[in-house]
GROMACS .gro file of C-alpha atoms in nm:
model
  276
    1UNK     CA    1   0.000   0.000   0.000
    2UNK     CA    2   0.124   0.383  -0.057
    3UNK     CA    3   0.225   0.557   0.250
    4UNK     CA    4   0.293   0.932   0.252
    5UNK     CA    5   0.291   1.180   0.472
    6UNK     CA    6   0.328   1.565   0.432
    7UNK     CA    7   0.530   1.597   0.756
    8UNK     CA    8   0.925   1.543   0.825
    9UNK     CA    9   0.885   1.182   0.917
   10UNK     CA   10   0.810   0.944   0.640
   11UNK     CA   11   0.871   0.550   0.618
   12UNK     CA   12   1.078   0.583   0.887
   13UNK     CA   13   1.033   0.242   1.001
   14UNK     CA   14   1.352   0.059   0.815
   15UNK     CA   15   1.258  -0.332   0.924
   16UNK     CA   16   0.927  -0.253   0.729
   17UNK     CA   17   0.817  -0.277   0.374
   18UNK     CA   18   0.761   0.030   0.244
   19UNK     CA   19   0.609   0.134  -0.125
   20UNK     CA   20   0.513   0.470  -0.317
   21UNK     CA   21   0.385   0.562  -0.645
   22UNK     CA   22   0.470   0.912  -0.698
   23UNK     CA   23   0.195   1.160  -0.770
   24UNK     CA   24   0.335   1.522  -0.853
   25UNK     CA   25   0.044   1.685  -0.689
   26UNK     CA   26   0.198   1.551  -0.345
   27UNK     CA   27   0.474   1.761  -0.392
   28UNK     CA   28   0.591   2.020  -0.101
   29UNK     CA   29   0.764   2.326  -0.139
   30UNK     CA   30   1.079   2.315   0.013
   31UNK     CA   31   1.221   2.610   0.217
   32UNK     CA   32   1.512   2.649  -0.068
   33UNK     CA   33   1.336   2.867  -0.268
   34UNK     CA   34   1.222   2.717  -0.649
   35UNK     CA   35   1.221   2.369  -0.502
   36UNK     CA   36   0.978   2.119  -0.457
   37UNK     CA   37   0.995   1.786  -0.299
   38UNK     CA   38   0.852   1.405  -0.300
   39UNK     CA   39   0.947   1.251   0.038
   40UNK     CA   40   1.025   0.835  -0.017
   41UNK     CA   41   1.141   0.807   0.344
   42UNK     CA   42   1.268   1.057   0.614
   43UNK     CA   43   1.446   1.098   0.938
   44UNK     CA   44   1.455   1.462   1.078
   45UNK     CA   45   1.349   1.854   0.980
   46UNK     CA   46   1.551   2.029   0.739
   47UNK     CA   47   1.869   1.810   0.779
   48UNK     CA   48   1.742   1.521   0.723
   49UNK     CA   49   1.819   1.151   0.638
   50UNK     CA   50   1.604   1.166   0.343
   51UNK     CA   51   1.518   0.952  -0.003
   52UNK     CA   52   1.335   1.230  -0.185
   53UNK     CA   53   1.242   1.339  -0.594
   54UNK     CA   54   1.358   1.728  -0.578
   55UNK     CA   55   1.239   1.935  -0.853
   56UNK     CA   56   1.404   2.258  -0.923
   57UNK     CA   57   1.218   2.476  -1.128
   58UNK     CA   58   1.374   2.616  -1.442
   59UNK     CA   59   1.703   2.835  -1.386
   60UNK     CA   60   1.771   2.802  -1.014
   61UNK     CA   61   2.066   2.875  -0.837
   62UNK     CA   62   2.197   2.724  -0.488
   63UNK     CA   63   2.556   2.838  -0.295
   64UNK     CA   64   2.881   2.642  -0.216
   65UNK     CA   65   2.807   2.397   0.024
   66UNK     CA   66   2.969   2.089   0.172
   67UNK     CA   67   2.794   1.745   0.199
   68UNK     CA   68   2.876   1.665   0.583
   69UNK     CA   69   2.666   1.271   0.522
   70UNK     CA   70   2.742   1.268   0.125
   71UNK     CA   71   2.492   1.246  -0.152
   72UNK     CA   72   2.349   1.059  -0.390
   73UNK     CA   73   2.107   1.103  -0.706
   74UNK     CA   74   1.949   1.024  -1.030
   75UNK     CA   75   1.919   1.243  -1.259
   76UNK     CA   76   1.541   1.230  -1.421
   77UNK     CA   77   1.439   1.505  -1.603
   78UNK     CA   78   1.656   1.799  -1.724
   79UNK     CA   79   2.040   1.844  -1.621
   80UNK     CA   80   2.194   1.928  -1.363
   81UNK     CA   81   2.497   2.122  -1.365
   82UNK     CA   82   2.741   2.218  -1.087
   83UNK     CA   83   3.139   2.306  -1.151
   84UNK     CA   84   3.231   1.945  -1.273
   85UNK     CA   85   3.011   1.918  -1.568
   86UNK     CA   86   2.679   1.896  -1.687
   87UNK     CA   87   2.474   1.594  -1.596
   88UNK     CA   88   2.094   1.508  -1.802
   89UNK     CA   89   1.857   1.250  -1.814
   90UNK     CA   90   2.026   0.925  -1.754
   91UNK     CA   91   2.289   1.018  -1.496
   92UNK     CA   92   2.392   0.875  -1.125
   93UNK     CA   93   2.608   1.106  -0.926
   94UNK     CA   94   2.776   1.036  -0.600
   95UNK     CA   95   2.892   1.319  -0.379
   96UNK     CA   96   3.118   1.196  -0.117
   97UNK     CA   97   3.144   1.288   0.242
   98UNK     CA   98   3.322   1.653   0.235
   99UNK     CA   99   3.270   1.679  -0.118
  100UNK     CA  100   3.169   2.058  -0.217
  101UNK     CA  101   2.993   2.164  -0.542
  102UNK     CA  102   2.776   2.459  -0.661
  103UNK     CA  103   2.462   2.346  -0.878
  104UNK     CA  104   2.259   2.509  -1.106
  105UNK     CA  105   2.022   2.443  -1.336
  106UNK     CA  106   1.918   2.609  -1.693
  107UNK     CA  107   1.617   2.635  -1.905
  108UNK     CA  108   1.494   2.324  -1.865
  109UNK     CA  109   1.471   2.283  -1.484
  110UNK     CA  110   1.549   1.966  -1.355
  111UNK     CA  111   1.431   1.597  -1.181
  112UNK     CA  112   1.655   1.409  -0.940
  113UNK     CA  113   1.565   1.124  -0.729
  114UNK     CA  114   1.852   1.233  -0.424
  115UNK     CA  115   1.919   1.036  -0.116
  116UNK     CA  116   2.132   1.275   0.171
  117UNK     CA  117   2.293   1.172   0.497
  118UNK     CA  118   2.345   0.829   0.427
  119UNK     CA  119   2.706   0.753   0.343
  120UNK     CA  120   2.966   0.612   0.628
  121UNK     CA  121   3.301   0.759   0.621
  122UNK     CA  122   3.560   0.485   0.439
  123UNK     CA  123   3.800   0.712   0.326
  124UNK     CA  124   3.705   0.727   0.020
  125UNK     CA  125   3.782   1.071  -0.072
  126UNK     CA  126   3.610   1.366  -0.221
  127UNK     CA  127   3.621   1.326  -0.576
  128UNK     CA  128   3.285   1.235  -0.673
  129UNK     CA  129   3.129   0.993  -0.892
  130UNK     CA  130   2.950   1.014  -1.254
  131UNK     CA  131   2.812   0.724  -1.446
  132UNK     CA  132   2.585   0.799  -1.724
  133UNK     CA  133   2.384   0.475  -1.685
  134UNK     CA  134   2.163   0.504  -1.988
  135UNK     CA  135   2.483   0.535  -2.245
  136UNK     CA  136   2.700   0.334  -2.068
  137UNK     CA  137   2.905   0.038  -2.289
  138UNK     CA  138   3.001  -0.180  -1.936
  139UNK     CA  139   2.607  -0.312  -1.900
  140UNK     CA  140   2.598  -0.685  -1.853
  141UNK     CA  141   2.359  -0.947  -2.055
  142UNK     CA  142   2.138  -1.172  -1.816
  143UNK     CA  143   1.876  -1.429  -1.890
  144UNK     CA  144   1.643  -1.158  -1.763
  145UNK     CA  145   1.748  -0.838  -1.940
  146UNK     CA  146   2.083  -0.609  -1.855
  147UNK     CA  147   2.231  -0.470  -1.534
  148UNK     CA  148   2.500  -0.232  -1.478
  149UNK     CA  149   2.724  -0.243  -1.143
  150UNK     CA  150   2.814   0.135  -1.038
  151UNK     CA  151   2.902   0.107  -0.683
  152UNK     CA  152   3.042  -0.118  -0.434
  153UNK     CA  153   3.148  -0.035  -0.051
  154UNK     CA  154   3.346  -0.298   0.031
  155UNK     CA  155   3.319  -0.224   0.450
  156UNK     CA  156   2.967  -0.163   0.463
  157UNK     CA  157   2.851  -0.385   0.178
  158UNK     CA  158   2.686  -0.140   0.006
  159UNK     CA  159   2.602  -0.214  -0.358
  160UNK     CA  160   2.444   0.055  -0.621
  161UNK     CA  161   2.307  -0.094  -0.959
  162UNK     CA  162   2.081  -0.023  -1.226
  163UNK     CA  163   1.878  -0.301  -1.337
  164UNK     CA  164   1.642  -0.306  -1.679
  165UNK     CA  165   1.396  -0.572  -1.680
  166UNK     CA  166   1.216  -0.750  -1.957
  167UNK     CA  167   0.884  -0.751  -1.993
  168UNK     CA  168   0.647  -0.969  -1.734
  169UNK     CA  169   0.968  -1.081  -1.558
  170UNK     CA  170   1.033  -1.218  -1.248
  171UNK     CA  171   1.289  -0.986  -1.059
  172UNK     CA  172   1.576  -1.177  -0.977
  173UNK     CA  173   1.707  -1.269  -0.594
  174UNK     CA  174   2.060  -1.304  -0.505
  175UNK     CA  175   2.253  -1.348  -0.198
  176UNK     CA  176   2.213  -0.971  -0.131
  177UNK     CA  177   1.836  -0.964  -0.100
  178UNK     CA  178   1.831  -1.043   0.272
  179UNK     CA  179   2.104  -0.752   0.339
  180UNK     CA  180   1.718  -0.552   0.264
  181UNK     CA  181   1.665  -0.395  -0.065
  182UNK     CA  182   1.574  -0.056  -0.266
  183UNK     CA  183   1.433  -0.020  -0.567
  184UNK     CA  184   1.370   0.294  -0.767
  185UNK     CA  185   1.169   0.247  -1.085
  186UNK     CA  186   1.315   0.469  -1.363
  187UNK     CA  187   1.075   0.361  -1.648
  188UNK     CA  188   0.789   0.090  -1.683
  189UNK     CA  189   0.652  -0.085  -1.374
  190UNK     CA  190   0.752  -0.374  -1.126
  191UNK     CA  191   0.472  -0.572  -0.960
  192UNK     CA  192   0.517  -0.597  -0.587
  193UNK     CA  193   0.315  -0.776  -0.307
  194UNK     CA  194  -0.021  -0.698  -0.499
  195UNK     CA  195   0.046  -0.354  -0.619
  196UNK     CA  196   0.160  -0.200  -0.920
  197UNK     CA  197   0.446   0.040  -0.927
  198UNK     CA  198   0.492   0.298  -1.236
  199UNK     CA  199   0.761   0.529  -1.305
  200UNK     CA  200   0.888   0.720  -1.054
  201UNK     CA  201   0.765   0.455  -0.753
  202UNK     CA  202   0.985   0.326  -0.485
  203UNK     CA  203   1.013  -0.016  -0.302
  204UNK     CA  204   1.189  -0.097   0.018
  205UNK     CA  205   1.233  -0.422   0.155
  206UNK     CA  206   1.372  -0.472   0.517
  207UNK     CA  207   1.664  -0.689   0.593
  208UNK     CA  208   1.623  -1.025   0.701
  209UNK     CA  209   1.617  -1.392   0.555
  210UNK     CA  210   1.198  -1.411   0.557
  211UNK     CA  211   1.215  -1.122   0.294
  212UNK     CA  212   1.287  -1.329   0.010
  213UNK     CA  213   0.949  -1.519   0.032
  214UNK     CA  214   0.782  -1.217   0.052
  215UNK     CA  215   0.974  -1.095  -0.284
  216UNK     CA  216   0.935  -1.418  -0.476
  217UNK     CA  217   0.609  -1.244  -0.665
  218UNK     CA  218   0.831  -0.925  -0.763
  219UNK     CA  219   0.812  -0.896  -1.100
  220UNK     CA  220   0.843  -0.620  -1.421
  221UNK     CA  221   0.520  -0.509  -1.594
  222UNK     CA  222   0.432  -0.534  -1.984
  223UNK     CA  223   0.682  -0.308  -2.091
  224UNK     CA  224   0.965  -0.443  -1.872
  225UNK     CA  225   1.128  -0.224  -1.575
  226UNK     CA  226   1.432   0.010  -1.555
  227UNK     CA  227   1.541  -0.030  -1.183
  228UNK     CA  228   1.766   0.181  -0.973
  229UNK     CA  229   1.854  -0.153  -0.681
  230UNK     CA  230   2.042  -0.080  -0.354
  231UNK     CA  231   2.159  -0.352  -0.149
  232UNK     CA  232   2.334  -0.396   0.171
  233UNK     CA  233   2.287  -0.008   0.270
  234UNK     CA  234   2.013  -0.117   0.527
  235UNK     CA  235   2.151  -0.358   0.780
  236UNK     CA  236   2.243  -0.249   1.146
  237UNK     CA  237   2.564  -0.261   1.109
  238UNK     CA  238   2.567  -0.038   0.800
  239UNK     CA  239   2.273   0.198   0.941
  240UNK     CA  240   2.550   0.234   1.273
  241UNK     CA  241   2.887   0.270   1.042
  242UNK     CA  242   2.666   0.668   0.869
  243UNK     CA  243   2.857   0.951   0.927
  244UNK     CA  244   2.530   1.176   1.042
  245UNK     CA  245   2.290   0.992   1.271
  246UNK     CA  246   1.962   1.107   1.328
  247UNK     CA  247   1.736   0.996   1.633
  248UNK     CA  248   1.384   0.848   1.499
  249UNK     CA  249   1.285   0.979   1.862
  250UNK     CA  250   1.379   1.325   1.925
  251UNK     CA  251   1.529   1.442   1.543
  252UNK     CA  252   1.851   1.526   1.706
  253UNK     CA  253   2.151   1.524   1.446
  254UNK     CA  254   2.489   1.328   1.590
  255UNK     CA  255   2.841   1.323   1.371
  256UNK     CA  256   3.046   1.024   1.389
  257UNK     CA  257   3.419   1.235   1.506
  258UNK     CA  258   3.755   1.011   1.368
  259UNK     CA  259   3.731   0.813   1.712
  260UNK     CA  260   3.393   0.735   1.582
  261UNK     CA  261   3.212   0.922   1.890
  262UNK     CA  262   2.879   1.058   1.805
  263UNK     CA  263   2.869   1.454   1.882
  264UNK     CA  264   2.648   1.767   1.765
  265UNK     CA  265   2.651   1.819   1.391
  266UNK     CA  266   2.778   2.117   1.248
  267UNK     CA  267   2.677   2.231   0.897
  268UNK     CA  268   2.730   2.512   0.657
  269UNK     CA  269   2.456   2.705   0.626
  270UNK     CA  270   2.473   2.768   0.291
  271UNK     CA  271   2.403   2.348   0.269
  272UNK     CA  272   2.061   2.413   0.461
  273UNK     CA  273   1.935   2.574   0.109
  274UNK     CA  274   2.008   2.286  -0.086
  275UNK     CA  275   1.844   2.018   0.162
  276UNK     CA  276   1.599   1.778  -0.018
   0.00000   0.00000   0.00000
């Protein structure tokens, strides 16, 4: 069943299954001005552990700022452009912890699908990460259709792929399933646990061994799926090893220091205009 909410705490429950269609007249202004937002699932108030769609409305503007949990996104609709490039339809992006950038966007506006505050600090650097998924040579053939790897974490076991589908097929399992499970439907629709989800709809399965019979019926619609799949990001150990940890309780926002001691988050204010 859809669940959304219009206040800061959305599918916040992470050993539940959780699914949304998105409907664009559900989406909420954001306090960054030309922005509007589609919350997936959220943990806080304006810093927030959040899975959101962000639209920016057509020639927007947004300062320097730092990304103190890292970011992630897809690009849907439009480009997005900051001082490394410019990024269209058909993108992933990965902003590191400590990475800085300064987006904008043009004419057309722009689409992401943008998960903040969820990244554990590996040492992985700053440089971030680009894959245009749609044009990419490196996909893989299946018996079921294509996938492309983009990301691995080898310490938190992480994994970041995009998945397309063939028509009224059964999504596969694999040993990551029970590490719980995302899925972000780019184009055409997945069938899960009696419901349809269309473009732009999110699935999460919670970790745990009983979740794969629950999954077995997970399947693509007549026109096959295009799936954005996260694995591994939802266990307790990985939840623990995120840099920024927000209290489901009382919203307060704890930083992981080098000695991995939890203290008050500090932030750029600048980042505060940019929060999805």
């Amino acid at each position: 069943p859809e669940v959304f909410s219009p206040d800061l705490k959305n599918n916040a429950n992470f050993k539940a299954f959780a699914g949304i269609n998105f409907d664009a007249s559900k989406f909420v202004p954001s306090p960054a001005y030309n922005v509007n937002r589609f919350m997936l699932d959220r943990i806080g108030n304006e810093k927030a552990r959040a899975t959101t769609i962000v639209e920016y409305k057509p020639n927007s503007k947004f300062p320097l700022h730092e990304h103190i949990g890292g970011e992630e996104f897809l690009v849907l609709k439009g480009t997005f452009k900051d001082q490394y490039g410019e990024f269209p339809k058909g993108y992933y992006v990965r902003n590191p912890i400590g990475s800085k950038h300064e987006p904008w966007v043009d004419d057309d506006g722009c689409t992401i699908m943008v998960k903040l505050l969820q990244m554990a600090d590996t040492d992985e650097g700053v440089d971030p990460l680009h894959i245009n998924y749609e044009g990419s040579k490196d996909k893989e053939k299946t018996d079921w259709g294509h996938v492309l790897e983009m990301y691995h974490n080898k310490v938190t076991g992480e994994r970041v792929s995009m998945w397309w589908v063939d028509p009224g097929t059964e999504f596969p399992t694999n040993e990551y399933c029970s590490d719980g499970e995302e899925l972000f439907i780019v184009d055409g629709s997945l069938f899960a646990d009696g419901h349809e989800y269309v473009e732009w709809g999110w699935i999460r399965f919670p970790p745990g061994k009983e979740v794969i019979t629950q999954r077995k019926g997970l399947k693509s619609g007549p026109a096959g799926a295009q799936v954005y799949r996260k694995t591994g990001h939802l266990t307790d150990s990985a939840m623990s090893m995120e840099k920024i940890q927000i209290s489901i309780e009382t919203e307060e926002v704890l930083d992981k220091n080098s000695n991995g001691r939890l203290e008050s988050a500090t932030e750029d204010d600048n980042s505060k205009k940019t929060q999805s």
